[in-house]
Amino acid sequence: MEPLFGVVLGLILAVASPAHDTCTCATNKWAVCAQDGPGNCTCRLAGSHHPVDCSTLTSKCFLMKAEMIPLKEKRLWRPPQGVSDSDGIYNPDCEDSGVFKARQCNQSSSCWCVNTAGVRRTEKGGRSLSCSELVRTRWIYIELTHKRSSSAFGVPDVAKALTQLFESRYKLHPKYIAAIKYDPPLIQIRLDQNKKPRWDVDIADVAYYFEKDVNNDSVFPSNSKLTVSVNGDALAIEKLWIYYVDEKPPEFCMRQLAAGISAVVTVVVLTAGIGIAVLLVLRWLRTRTYKKFECKEMREIKAPSIE
């Protein structure tokens, strides 16, 4: 009976192991997954109770929160570099749906308004700051350059490869890719999403996933590395810039702009003043030298000659 029991136990383990291995999140390496029933795998965001839909992208707001979780709450995963920009690192406030709350604050009680991409669109204020609405980011412009290669890429081939990439890897419908322009080595991509149905991914999430992929800090599992090929040749992305355009213009006040203009004017005035002073000094020195030379000549003319 013991050999038979060993065979049965081995079969059970063999069947159970693949089921356990499949309980992972294909679109978020920071998701914590557990098998809570036969064929039922539930994944939640690390450090929170928010469920994660692994068939699509996780919202940027939830990802930013996950990036702020200490290492011990992420099992053995290496914590990525925190979200950094001119406003510093902050832990975003998210709605239950995963979208950013219109007002964001940091630990120093400094608050500001953001768009649907989580990018600041107002001056910073105190806790009394009111953000009436979450303004939608309608357009996203992506500029990137690739490394020079011996083989030249055709414009249609590059556009086709990137369209397939955004559709297959980031679940973005091609109708939201408004344009792709290629002028080697520069590639320009414009994503346009005026309104987002509930079942479509947000272009802000797509841009964030793409940015993390290019910076070698992918949100996808480690075995899902970004590879872009054009007709079998690798398209090695070198640099990346992302620009956000909202439905409404940003609400930065003129104080910062006025301060910048004042600084520029001050520098110009000081430079002009120094230049004028230098010219006056040089003119004075030249005039003084000329007068000395003139006086010397007069003395030589008036002096009696000795024969």
Short mmCIF file of C-alpha atoms in Angstrom, two decimals, residues 122-282:
data_model
loop_
_atom_site.label_atom_id
_atom_site.label_comp_id
_atom_site.label_asym_id
_atom_site.label_seq_id
_atom_site.Cartn_x
_atom_site.Cartn_y
_atom_site.Cartn_z
CA THR A 122 -2.10 74.27 -9.55
CA GLU A 123 0.14 76.11 -7.14
CA LYS A 124 0.64 74.48 -3.76
CA GLY A 125 -1.51 75.61 -0.85
CA GLY A 126 -2.55 74.58 2.63
CA ARG A 127 -5.15 72.09 3.84
CA SER A 128 -7.84 74.65 3.09
CA LEU A 129 -7.13 74.37 -0.64
CA SER A 130 -10.25 73.28 -2.55
CA CYS A 131 -10.17 71.33 -5.83
CA SER A 132 -13.63 71.42 -7.38
CA GLU A 133 -13.06 68.70 -9.97
CA LEU A 134 -10.61 66.14 -11.27
CA VAL A 135 -9.65 67.50 -14.68
CA ARG A 136 -9.15 64.85 -17.31
CA THR A 137 -5.87 64.42 -19.18
CA ARG A 138 -7.10 64.23 -22.74
CA TRP A 139 -3.87 64.08 -24.71
CA ILE A 140 -0.52 62.52 -23.92
CA TYR A 141 2.50 63.21 -26.09
CA ILE A 142 5.36 60.72 -25.91
CA GLU A 143 8.73 61.48 -27.43
CA LEU A 144 11.47 58.89 -27.48
CA THR A 145 14.73 58.23 -29.23
CA HIS A 146 16.30 54.92 -30.11
CA LYS A 147 19.90 53.88 -30.46
CA ARG A 148 21.40 54.08 -33.91
CA SER A 149 21.49 50.80 -35.75
CA SER A 150 23.03 49.63 -38.97
CA SER A 151 19.62 48.82 -40.44
CA ALA A 152 17.22 51.65 -41.27
CA PHE A 153 13.64 51.37 -40.07
CA GLY A 154 10.75 52.26 -42.32
CA VAL A 155 8.20 54.76 -41.04
CA PRO A 156 5.18 52.43 -41.55
CA ASP A 157 7.05 49.54 -39.94
CA VAL A 158 7.85 51.56 -36.79
CA ALA A 159 4.25 52.77 -36.52
CA LYS A 160 2.95 49.22 -36.92
CA ALA A 161 5.35 47.78 -34.33
CA LEU A 162 4.49 50.42 -31.70
CA THR A 163 0.76 50.12 -32.35
CA GLN A 164 0.98 46.36 -31.81
CA LEU A 165 3.04 46.94 -28.65
CA PHE A 166 0.50 49.31 -27.08
CA GLU A 167 -2.38 47.03 -28.05
CA SER A 168 -0.92 43.70 -26.92
CA ARG A 169 1.17 44.71 -23.89
CA TYR A 170 -0.82 47.65 -22.51
CA LYS A 171 -4.33 46.67 -23.68
CA LEU A 172 -4.81 50.02 -25.43
CA HIS A 173 -7.28 50.10 -28.29
CA PRO A 174 -5.64 51.42 -31.50
CA LYS A 175 -8.34 54.07 -31.81
CA TYR A 176 -6.67 55.97 -28.95
CA ILE A 177 -3.35 56.16 -30.84
CA ALA A 178 -3.92 59.37 -32.77
CA ALA A 179 -0.55 59.56 -34.50
CA ILE A 180 2.93 58.08 -34.66
CA LYS A 181 5.65 60.07 -36.43
CA TYR A 182 9.18 58.85 -37.06
CA ASP A 183 12.19 60.98 -37.93
CA PRO A 184 15.23 58.85 -37.03
CA PRO A 185 16.13 58.54 -34.25
CA LEU A 186 13.14 60.54 -32.87
CA ILE A 187 9.73 58.90 -32.48
CA GLN A 188 6.63 60.94 -31.54
CA ILE A 189 3.47 59.28 -30.27
CA ARG A 190 0.19 61.03 -29.52
CA LEU A 191 -2.45 59.31 -27.41
CA ASP A 192 -5.90 60.91 -27.55
CA GLN A 193 -8.69 59.84 -25.21
CA ASN A 194 -11.42 62.41 -24.73
CA LYS A 195 -13.77 60.06 -22.90
CA LYS A 196 -12.90 56.69 -21.41
CA PRO A 197 -15.48 53.92 -21.28
CA ARG A 198 -15.29 51.80 -18.16
CA TRP A 199 -13.95 48.78 -20.03
CA ASP A 200 -11.03 50.62 -21.69
CA VAL A 201 -7.66 51.33 -20.09
CA ASP A 202 -6.72 54.91 -19.32
CA ILE A 203 -3.98 56.48 -21.42
CA ALA A 204 -2.41 57.84 -18.21
CA ASP A 205 -1.99 54.27 -16.94
CA VAL A 206 -0.60 53.20 -20.30
CA ALA A 207 1.96 56.01 -20.29
CA TYR A 208 3.02 55.13 -16.73
CA TYR A 209 3.47 51.43 -17.54
CA PHE A 210 5.43 52.35 -20.66
CA GLU A 211 7.64 54.76 -18.74
CA LYS A 212 8.42 52.12 -16.10
CA ASP A 213 9.24 49.60 -18.83
CA VAL A 214 11.66 51.96 -20.59
CA ASN A 215 13.36 52.81 -17.26
CA ASN A 216 13.93 49.10 -16.52
CA ASP A 217 11.56 49.21 -13.55
CA SER A 218 8.68 47.34 -15.13
CA VAL A 219 5.39 46.77 -13.31
CA PHE A 220 5.02 43.47 -15.14
CA PRO A 221 6.59 40.29 -13.73
CA SER A 222 10.34 39.91 -14.26
CA ASN A 223 9.86 37.37 -17.06
CA SER A 224 7.91 39.92 -19.12
CA LYS A 225 10.66 42.31 -20.21
CA LEU A 226 9.91 45.01 -22.76
CA THR A 227 11.10 44.10 -26.24
CA VAL A 228 10.28 46.11 -29.35
CA SER A 229 11.26 44.74 -32.73
CA VAL A 230 10.73 46.15 -36.21
CA ASN A 231 10.78 43.45 -38.85
CA GLY A 232 12.91 41.29 -36.60
CA ASP A 233 15.39 44.03 -35.68
CA ALA A 234 15.46 45.36 -32.10
CA LEU A 235 14.29 48.91 -31.50
CA ALA A 236 16.41 49.92 -28.50
CA ILE A 237 14.73 52.87 -26.79
CA GLU A 238 17.27 55.27 -25.35
CA LYS A 239 15.47 58.36 -23.99
CA LEU A 240 11.85 59.14 -23.16
CA TRP A 241 9.81 62.29 -22.50
CA ILE A 242 6.09 62.43 -21.64
CA TYR A 243 3.87 65.52 -21.81
CA TYR A 244 0.30 65.80 -20.50
CA VAL A 245 -2.42 68.04 -21.97
CA ASP A 246 -5.63 68.47 -19.97
CA GLU A 247 -9.15 69.37 -21.04
CA LYS A 248 -8.69 72.65 -19.17
CA PRO A 249 -5.49 74.72 -18.96
CA PRO A 250 -3.49 74.50 -15.72
CA GLU A 251 -4.25 77.04 -13.00
CA PHE A 252 -0.78 78.18 -12.02
CA CYS A 253 -0.89 81.77 -10.80
CA MET A 254 1.29 84.49 -12.32
CA ARG A 255 3.44 84.94 -9.22
CA GLN A 256 5.90 82.27 -10.21
CA LEU A 257 5.99 83.54 -13.79
CA ALA A 258 6.39 87.14 -12.60
CA ALA A 259 9.22 86.12 -10.29
CA GLY A 260 10.97 84.42 -13.18
CA ILE A 261 10.50 87.44 -15.44
CA SER A 262 11.74 89.77 -12.69
CA ALA A 263 14.84 87.63 -12.24
CA VAL A 264 15.55 87.73 -15.97
CA VAL A 265 15.01 91.51 -16.11
CA THR A 266 17.30 92.00 -13.11
CA VAL A 267 20.05 89.96 -14.74
CA VAL A 268 19.68 91.87 -18.01
CA VAL A 269 19.75 95.27 -16.25
CA LEU A 270 22.79 94.31 -14.17
CA THR A 271 24.60 92.99 -17.22
CA ALA A 272 23.81 96.15 -19.19
CA GLY A 273 24.86 98.35 -16.26
CA ILE A 274 28.16 96.53 -15.86
CA GLY A 275 28.75 96.75 -19.60
CA ILE A 276 28.09 100.50 -19.65
CA ALA A 277 30.35 101.01 -16.63
CA VAL A 278 33.15 99.08 -18.30
CA LEU A 279 32.77 101.15 -21.47
CA LEU A 280 32.87 104.41 -19.50
CA VAL A 281 36.00 103.33 -17.63
CA LEU A 282 37.71 102.30 -20.85
#
